[in-house]
mmCIF file of C-alpha atoms in Angstrom:
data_model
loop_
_atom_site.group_PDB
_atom_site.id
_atom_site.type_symbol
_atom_site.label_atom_id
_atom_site.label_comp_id
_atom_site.label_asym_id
_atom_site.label_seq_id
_atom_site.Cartn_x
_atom_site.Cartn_y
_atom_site.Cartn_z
ATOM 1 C CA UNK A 1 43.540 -7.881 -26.276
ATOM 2 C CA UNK A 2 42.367 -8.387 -22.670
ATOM 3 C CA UNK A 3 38.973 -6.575 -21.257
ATOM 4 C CA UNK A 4 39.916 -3.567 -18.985
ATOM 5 C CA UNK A 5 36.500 -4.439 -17.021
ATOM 6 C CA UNK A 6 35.093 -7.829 -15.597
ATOM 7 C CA UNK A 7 32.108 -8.104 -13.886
ATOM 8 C CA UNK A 8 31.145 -11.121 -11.519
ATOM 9 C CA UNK A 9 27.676 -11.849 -10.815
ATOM 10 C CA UNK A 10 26.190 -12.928 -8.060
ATOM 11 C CA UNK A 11 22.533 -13.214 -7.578
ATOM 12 C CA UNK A 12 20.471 -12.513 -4.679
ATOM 13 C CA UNK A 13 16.810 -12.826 -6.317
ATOM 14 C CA UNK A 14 14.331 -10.370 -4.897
ATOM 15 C CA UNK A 15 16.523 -10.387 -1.076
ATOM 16 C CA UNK A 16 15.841 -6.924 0.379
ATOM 17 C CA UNK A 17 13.200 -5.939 -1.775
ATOM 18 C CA UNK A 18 9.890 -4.411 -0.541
ATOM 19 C CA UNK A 19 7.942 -4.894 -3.488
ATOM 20 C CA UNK A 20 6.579 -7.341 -6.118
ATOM 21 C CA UNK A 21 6.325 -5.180 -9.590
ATOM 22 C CA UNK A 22 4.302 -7.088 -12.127
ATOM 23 C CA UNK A 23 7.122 -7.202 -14.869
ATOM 24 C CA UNK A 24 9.449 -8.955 -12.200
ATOM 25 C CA UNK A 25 10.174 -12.473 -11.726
ATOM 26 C CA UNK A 26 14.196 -12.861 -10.801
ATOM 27 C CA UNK A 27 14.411 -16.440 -9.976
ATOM 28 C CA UNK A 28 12.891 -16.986 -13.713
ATOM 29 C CA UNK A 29 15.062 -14.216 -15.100
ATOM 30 C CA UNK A 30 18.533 -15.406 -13.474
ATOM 31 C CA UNK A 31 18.224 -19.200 -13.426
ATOM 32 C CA UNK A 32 18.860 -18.619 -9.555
ATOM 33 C CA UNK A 33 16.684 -19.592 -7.097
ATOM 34 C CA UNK A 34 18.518 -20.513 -3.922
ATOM 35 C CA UNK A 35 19.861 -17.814 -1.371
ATOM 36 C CA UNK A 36 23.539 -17.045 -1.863
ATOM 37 C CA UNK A 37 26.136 -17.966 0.896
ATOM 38 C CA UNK A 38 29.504 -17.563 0.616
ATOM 39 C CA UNK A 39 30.306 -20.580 -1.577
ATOM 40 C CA UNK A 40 28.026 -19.231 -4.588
ATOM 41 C CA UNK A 41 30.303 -15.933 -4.269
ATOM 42 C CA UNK A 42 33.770 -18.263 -4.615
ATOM 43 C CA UNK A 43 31.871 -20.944 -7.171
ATOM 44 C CA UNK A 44 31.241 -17.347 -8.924
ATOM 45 C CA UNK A 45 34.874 -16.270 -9.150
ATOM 46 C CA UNK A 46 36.084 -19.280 -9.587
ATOM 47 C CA UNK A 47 33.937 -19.389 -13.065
ATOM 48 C CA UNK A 48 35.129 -16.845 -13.967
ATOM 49 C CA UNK A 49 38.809 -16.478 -12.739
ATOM 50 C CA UNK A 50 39.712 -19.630 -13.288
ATOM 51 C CA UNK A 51 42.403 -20.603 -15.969
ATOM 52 C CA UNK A 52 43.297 -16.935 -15.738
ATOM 53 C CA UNK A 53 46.822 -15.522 -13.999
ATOM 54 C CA UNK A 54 46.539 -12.126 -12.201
ATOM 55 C CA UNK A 55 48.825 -10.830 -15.107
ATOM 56 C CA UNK A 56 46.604 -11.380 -17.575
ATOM 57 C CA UNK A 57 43.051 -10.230 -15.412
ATOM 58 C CA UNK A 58 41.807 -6.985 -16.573
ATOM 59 C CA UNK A 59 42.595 -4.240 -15.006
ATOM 60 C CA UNK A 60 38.841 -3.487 -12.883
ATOM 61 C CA UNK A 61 37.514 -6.753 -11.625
ATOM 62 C CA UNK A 62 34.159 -6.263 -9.915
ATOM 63 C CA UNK A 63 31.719 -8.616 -7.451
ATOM 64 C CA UNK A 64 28.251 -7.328 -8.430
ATOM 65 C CA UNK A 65 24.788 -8.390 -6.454
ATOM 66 C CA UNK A 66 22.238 -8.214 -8.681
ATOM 67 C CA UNK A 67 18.506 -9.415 -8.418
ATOM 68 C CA UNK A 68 17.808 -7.903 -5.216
ATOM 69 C CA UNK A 69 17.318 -4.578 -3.456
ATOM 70 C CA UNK A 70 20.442 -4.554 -1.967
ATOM 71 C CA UNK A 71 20.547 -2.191 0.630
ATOM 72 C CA UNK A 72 16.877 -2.955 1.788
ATOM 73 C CA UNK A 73 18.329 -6.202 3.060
ATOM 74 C CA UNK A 74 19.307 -6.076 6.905
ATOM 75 C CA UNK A 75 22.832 -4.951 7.782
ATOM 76 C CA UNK A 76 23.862 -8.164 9.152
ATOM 77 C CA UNK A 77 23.013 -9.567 5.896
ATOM 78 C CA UNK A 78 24.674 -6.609 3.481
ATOM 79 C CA UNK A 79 27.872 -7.502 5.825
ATOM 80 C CA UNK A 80 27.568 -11.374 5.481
ATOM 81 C CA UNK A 81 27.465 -11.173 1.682
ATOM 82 C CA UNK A 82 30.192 -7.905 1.634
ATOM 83 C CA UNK A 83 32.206 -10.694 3.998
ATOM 84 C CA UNK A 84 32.378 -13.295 1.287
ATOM 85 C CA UNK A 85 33.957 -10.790 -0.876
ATOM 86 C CA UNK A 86 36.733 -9.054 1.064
ATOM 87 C CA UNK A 87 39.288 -12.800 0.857
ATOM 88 C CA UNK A 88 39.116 -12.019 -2.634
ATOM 89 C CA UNK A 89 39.989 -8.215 -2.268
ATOM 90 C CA UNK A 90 42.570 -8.952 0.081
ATOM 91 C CA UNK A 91 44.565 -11.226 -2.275
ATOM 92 C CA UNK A 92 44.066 -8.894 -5.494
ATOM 93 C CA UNK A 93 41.780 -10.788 -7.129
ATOM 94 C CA UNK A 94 38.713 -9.074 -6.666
ATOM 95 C CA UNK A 95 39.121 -4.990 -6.987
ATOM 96 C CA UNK A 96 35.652 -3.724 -5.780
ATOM 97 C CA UNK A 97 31.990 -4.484 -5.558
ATOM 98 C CA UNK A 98 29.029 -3.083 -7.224
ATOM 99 C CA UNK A 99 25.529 -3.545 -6.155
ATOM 100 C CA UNK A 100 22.055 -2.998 -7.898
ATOM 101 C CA UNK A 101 18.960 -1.447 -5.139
ATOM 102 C CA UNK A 102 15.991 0.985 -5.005
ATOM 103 C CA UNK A 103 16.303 4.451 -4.670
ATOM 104 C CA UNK A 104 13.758 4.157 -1.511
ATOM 105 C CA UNK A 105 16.748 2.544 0.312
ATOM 106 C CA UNK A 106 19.628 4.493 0.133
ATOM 107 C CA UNK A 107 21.033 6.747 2.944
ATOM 108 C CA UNK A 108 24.431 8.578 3.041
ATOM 109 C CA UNK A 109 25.563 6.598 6.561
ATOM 110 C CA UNK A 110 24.489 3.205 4.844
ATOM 111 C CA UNK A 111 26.306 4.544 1.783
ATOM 112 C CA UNK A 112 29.851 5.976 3.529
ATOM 113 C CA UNK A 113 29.307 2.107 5.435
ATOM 114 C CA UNK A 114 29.464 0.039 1.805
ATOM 115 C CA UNK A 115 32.435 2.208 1.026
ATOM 116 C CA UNK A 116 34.623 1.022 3.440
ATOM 117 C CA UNK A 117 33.618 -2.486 2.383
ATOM 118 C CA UNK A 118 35.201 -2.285 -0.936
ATOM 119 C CA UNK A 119 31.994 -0.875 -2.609
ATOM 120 C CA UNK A 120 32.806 1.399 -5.610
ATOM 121 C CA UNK A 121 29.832 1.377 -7.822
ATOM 122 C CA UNK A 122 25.743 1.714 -7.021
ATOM 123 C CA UNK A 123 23.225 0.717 -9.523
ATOM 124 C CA UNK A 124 19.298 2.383 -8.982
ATOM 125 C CA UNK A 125 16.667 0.447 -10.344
ATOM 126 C CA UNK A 126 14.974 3.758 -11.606
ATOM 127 C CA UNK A 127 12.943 1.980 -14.161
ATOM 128 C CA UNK A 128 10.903 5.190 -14.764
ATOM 129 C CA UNK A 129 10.444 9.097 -13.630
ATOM 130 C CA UNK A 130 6.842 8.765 -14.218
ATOM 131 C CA UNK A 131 5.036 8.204 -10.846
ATOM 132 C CA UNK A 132 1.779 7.131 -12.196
ATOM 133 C CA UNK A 133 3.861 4.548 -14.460
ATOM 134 C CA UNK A 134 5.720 3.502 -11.296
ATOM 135 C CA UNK A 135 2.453 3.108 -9.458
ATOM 136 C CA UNK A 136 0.566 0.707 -11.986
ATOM 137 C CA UNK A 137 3.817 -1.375 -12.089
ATOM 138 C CA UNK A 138 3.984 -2.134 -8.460
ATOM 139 C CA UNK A 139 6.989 -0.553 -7.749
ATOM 140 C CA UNK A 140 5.814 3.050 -6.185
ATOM 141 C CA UNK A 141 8.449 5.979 -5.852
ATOM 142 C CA UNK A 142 8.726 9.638 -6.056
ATOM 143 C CA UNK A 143 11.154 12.191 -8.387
ATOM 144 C CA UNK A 144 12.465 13.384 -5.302
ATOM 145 C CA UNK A 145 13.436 10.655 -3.540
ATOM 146 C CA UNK A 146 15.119 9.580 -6.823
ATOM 147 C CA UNK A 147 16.813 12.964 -6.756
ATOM 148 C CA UNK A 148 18.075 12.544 -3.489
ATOM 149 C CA UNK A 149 19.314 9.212 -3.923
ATOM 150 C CA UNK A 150 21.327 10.231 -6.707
ATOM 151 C CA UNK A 151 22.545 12.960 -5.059
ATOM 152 C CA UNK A 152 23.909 11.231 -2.228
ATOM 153 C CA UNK A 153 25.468 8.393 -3.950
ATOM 154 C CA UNK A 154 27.394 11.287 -6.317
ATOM 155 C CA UNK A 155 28.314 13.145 -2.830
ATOM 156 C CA UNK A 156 29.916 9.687 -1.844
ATOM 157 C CA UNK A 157 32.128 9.426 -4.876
ATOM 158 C CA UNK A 158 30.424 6.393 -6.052
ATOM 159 C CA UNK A 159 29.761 5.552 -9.525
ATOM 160 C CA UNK A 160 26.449 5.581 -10.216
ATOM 161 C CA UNK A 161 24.746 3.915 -12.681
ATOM 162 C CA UNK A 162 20.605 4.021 -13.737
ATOM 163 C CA UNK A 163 18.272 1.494 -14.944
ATOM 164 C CA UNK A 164 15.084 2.495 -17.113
ATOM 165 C CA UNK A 165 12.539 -0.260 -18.867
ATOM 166 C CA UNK A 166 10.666 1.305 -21.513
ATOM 167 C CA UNK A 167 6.981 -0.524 -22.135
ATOM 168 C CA UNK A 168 5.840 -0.586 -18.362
ATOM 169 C CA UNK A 169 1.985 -0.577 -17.683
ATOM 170 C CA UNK A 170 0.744 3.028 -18.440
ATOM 171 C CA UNK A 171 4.050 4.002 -20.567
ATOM 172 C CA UNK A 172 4.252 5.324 -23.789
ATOM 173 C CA UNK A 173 7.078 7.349 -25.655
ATOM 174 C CA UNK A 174 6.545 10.494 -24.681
ATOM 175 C CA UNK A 175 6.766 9.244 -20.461
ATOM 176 C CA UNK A 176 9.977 7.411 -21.488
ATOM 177 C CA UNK A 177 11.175 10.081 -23.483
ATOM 178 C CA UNK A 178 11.057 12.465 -20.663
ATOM 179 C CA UNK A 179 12.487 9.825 -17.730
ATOM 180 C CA UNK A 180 15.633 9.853 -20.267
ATOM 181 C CA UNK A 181 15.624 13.161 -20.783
ATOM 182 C CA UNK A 182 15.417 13.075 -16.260
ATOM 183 C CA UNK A 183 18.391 10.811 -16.256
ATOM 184 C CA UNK A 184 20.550 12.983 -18.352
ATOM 185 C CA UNK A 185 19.700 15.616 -16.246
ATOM 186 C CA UNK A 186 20.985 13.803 -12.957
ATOM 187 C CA UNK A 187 24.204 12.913 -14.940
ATOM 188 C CA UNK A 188 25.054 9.305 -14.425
ATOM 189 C CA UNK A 189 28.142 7.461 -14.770
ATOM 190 C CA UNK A 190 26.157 4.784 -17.378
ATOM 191 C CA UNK A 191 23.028 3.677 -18.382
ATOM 192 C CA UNK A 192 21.223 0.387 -18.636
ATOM 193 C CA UNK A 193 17.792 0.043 -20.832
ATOM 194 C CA UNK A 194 15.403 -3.054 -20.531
ATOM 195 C CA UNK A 195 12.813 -2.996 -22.796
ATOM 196 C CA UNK A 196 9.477 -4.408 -20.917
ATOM 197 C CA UNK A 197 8.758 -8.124 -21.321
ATOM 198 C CA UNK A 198 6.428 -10.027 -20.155
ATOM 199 C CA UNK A 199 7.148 -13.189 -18.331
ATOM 200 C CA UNK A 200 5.949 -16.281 -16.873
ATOM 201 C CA UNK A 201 4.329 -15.936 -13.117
ATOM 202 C CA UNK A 202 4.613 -12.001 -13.224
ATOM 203 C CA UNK A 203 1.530 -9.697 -12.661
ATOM 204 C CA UNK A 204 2.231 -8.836 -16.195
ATOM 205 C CA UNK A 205 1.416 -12.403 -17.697
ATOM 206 C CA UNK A 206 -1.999 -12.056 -15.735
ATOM 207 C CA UNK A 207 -2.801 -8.606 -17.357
ATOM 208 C CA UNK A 208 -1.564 -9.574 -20.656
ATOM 209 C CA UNK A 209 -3.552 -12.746 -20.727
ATOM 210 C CA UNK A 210 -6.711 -10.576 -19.625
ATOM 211 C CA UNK A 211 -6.113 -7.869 -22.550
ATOM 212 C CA UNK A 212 -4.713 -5.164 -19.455
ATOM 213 C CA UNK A 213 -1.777 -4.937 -21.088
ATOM 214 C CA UNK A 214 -0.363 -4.539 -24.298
ATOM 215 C CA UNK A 215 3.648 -4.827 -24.462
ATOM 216 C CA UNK A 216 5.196 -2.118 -27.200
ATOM 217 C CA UNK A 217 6.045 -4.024 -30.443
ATOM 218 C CA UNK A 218 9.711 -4.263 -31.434
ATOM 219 C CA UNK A 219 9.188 -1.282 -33.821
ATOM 220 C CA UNK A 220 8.139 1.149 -31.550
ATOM 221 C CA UNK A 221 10.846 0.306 -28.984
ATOM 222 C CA UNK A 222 13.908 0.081 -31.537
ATOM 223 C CA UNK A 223 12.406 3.932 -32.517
ATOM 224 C CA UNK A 224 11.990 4.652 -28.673
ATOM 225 C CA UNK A 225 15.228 3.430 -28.329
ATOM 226 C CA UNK A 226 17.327 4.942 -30.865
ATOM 227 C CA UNK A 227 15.994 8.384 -29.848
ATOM 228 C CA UNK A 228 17.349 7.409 -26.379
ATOM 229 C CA UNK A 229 20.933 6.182 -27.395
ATOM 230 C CA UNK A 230 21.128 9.772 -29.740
ATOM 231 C CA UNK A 231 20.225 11.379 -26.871
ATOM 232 C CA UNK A 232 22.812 9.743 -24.142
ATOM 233 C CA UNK A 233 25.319 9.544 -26.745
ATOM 234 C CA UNK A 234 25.029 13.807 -26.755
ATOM 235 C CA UNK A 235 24.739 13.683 -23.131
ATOM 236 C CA UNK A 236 28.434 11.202 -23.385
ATOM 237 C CA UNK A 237 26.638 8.757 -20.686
ATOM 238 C CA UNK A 238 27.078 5.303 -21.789
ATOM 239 C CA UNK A 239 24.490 2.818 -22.188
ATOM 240 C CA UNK A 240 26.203 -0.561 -21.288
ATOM 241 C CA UNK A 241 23.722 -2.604 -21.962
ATOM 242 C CA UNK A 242 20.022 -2.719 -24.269
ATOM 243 C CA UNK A 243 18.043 -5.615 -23.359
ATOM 244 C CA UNK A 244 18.075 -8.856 -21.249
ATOM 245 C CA UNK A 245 20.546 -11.823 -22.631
ATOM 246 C CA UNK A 246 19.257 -14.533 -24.247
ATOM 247 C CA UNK A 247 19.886 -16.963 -21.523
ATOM 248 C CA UNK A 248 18.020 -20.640 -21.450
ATOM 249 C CA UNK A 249 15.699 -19.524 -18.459
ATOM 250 C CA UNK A 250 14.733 -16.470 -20.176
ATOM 251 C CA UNK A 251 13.836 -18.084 -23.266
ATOM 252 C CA UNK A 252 12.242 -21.052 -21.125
ATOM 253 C CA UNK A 253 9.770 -18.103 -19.431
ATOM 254 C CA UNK A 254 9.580 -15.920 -22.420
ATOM 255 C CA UNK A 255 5.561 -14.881 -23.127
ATOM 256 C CA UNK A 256 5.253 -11.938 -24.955
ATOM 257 C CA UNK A 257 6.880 -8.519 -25.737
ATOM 258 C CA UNK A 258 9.746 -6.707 -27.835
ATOM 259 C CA UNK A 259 12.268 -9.338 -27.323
ATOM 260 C CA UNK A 260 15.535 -9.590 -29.756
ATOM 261 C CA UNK A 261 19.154 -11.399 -29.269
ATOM 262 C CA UNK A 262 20.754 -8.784 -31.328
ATOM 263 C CA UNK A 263 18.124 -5.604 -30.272
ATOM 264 C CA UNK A 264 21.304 -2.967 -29.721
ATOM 265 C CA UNK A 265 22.633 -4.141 -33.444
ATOM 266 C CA UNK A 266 19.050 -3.271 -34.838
ATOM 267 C CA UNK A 267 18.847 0.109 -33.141
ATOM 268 C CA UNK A 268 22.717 1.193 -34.401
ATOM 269 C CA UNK A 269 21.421 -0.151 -37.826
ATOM 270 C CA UNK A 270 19.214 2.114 -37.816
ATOM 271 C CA UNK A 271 21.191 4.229 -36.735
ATOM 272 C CA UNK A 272 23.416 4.642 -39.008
ATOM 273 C CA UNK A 273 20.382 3.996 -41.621
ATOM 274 C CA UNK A 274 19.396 8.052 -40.853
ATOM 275 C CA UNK A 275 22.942 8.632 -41.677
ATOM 276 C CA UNK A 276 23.060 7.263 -44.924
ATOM 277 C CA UNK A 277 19.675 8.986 -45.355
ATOM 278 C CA UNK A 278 21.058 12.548 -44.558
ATOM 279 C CA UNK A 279 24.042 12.342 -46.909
ATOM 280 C CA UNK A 280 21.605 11.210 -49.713
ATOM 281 C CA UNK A 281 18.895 14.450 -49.005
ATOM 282 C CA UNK A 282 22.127 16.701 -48.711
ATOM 283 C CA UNK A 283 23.511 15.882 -52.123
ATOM 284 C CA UNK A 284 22.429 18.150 -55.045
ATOM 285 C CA UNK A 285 21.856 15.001 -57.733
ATOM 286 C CA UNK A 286 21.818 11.134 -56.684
ATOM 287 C CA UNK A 287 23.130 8.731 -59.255
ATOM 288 C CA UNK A 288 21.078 5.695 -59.496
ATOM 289 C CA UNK A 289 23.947 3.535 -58.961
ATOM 290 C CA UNK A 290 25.095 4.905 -54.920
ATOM 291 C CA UNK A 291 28.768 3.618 -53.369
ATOM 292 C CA UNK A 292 29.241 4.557 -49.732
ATOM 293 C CA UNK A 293 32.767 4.694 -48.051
ATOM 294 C CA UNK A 294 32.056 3.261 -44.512
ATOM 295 C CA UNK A 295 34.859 2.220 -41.551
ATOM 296 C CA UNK A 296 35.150 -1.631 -42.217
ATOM 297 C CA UNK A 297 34.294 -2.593 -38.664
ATOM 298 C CA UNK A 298 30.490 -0.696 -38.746
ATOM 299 C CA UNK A 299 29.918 -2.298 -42.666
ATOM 300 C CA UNK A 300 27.733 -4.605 -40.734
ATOM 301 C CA UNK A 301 25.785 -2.291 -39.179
ATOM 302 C CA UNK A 302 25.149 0.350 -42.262
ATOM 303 C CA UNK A 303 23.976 -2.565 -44.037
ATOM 304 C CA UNK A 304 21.600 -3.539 -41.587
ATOM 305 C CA UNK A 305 19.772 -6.472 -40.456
ATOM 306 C CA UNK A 306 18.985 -8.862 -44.221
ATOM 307 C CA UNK A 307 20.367 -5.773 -45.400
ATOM 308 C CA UNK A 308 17.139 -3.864 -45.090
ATOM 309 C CA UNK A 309 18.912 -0.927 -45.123
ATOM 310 C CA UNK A 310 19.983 -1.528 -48.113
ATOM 311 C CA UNK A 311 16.309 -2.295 -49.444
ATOM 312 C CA UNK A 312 14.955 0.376 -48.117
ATOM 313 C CA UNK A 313 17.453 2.982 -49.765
ATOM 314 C CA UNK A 314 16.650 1.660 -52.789
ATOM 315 C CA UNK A 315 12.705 2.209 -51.772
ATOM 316 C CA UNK A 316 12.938 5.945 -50.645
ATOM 317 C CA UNK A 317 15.338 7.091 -53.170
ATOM 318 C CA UNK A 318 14.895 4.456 -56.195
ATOM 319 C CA UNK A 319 18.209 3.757 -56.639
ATOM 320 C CA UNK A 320 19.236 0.775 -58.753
ATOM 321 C CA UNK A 321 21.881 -0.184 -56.406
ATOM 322 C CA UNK A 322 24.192 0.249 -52.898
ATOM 323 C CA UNK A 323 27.018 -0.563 -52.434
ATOM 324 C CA UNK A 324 29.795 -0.273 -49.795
ATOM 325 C CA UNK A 325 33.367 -0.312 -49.442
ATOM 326 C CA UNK A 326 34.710 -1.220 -46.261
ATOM 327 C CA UNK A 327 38.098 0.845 -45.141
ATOM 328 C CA UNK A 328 39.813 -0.314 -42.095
ATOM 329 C CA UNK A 329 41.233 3.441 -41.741
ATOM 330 C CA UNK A 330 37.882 5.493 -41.885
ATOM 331 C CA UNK A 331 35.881 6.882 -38.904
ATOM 332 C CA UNK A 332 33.556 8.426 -40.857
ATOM 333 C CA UNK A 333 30.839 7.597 -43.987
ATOM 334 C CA UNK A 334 31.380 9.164 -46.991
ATOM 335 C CA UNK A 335 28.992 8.910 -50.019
ATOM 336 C CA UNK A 336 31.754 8.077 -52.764
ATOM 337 C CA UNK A 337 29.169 8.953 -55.892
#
C-alpha cells in the first residue's frame, strides 16, 4: 500500500542561521555541504519521484528545507529557493513546502508571505524551554518568544511542528521533562526528539574531550524518552521521528553519546515491557509457566531487544518461562495463564 505522506529534502546547512550551538555541525550531519540552487531542488525530486506515475504518488507530497534557519535567510533568498519549488507545484507534482527555522525569526507578515508560496507546514527548532540550557548550548532564546512564535504560526493555519534534543549542556530529566510537558501545553501538530550527540568539529567535541561535558547514556535517555512518548501519546501529538538516521556521514563523524539505529524500537520495547509488568502485579497468583496473547505485528516489540524482556520477566517475577502467541486480530495483550 502506497505512503499517504512523502517528504523531499533539501538541505540548506546552517543558511539563515544566527548562531553556532555546540551540538551542531549540519554539513557533517547531512552529507551536504554546497549551497542549494535550483538544480539540487529538481536532482531532489527527481530522486525521489522518479520511476513513480502521479497515480501512484501519495496523496501529500512535500519540499522540506532543512539544515538551516529558514526564515533568518534574506527574502530574496527565501523567494529564490520557494522559486525552485513552485514548477513542481504547478504541474501537481509537488503539493506544498515545509520548512525547519528558529523561533527568533518568525513574524506573522513573513509568515502570511510563505503561505502564498505554497508553504503549509513550519518546523521550530525549540530544542529546549530551559533558558539557562539554551544559553550554555549556544543557541539563546526566551519562553516567550517561543510562545509567540507558536502562536502566530497556529493563527496562520500552518502546521506546526516542534523539535526538542534531550542531553544538551546543563540538561537533565527533570529540564526535559518539563520542556515536554511546555510543548504539550502549546499543542503542536507533531513532535520530533533528538537525543544529544556529540559530533566531530562541534563545541561539544571540545567540551567532551576536556571532561565539560558528559552526554546522557543510552539508559537514561530510552527512560527520558519513554516518559516523553507516554506523555505525547496522552496529549495525541505525534512524535514522527526519535533520533538521527544512521546515515554514512553520521556514522563517519560519530564521537560520543546515546546513539542507536533502532532507539524508537528500544523505547516501545520497553514500553510495552511495563505492560506486561502491570498485568503480572494485577493478577492474584502467577503460574511459573506465563503465555501472553499479544497482536502479531507488536510480538517483536513485547519481546524486546535479545528478548530482554523476556529475561527480565523471568528475573522480577521468577518465572520458569514466557511465552507468546502472536494473533493477527488482537489490539490488545492479554495474559492467557
Amino acid at each position: 500500500m502506497a505512503r499517504d505522506h512523502l517528504i523531499v529534502p533539501v538541505y540548506i546547512p546552517h543558511e539563515g542561521c544566527p548562531y553556532r550551538c555546540v551540538f551542531c555541525n549540519q554539513n557533517k550531519i547531512t552529507g551536504f555541504s554546497e549551497k542549494a540552487d535550483s538544480e539540487t531542488v529538481d536532482n531532489a525530486l527527481d530522486l525521489y519521484l522518479s520511476d513513480q506515475s502521479k497515480r501512484d504518488l501519495p496523496v501529500k507530497r512535500e519540499v522540506a528545507f532543512y539544515g538551516g534557519t529558514f526564515t533568518g535567510l534574506p527574502i530574496e533568498r527565501q523567494a529564490f529557493l520557494l522559486s525552485c519549488v513552485q514548477p513542481w507545484i504547478e504541474s501537481g507534482w509537488v503539493t506544498s513546502v515545509r520548512l525547519s527555522t528558529h523561533p527568533d525569526w518568525i513574524d506573522p507578515d513573513n509568515l502570511e508571505w510563505l503561505k502564498g508560496r505554497g508553504v503549509r507546514t513550519v518546523e521550530l527548532g525549540i530544542q529546549s524551554t530551559n533558558e539557562k540550557v539554551l544559553e550554555l548550548s549556544g543557541r539563546p532564546g526566551s519562553l516567550n518568544t517561543m510562545s509567540a512564535s507558536v502562536k502566530w504560526i497556529q493563527q496562520a493555519n500552518l502546521k506546526l511542528g516542534l523539535q526538542l534534543m534531550p542531553g544538551l549542556p546543563g540538561d537533565d530529566d527533570l529540564r526535559f521533562q518539563e520542556s515536554v510537558d511546555q510543548v504539550i501545553r502549546w499543542k503542536p501538530d507533531f513532535v520530533r526528539l533528538y537525543p544529544s550527540l556529540v559530533l566531530k568539529g562541534t563545541r561539544m567535541h571540545r567540551l567532551y574531550e576536556s571532561g565539560e561535558y558528559r552526554p546522557w547514556s543510552l539508559d537514561q535517555t530510552i527512560n527520558s524518552l519513554k516518559t516523553a512518548l507516554v506523555k505525547l501519546g496522552k496529549a495525541g501529538i505525534p512524535v514522527i521521528r526519535l533520533g538521527l538516521q544512521p546515515d554514512p556521514s553520521l556514522m563517519e563523524n560519530f564521537v560520543a553519546g546515546p546513539f542507536h539505529p533502532a532507539l524508537r524500537y528500544l523505547i516501545e520495547s520497553r514500553l510495552y515491557f511495563d505492560r506486561m509488568v502491570g498485568h503480572l502485579e494485577s493478577t492474584p497468583q502467577v503460574n511459573k509457566r506465563v503465555i501472553f496473547r499479544v497482536p502479531s505485528k507488536n510480538i517483536s516489540n513485547f519481546m524486546g531487544h535479545r528478548k530482554e524482556n523476556i529475561i527480565k520477566l523471568k528475573q522480577l517475577f521468577g518465572l520458569e518461562e514466557v511465552r507468546f502467541e502472536a494473533d493477527k486480530h488482537l489490539e490488545e495483550l492479554e495474559l492467557v495463564a
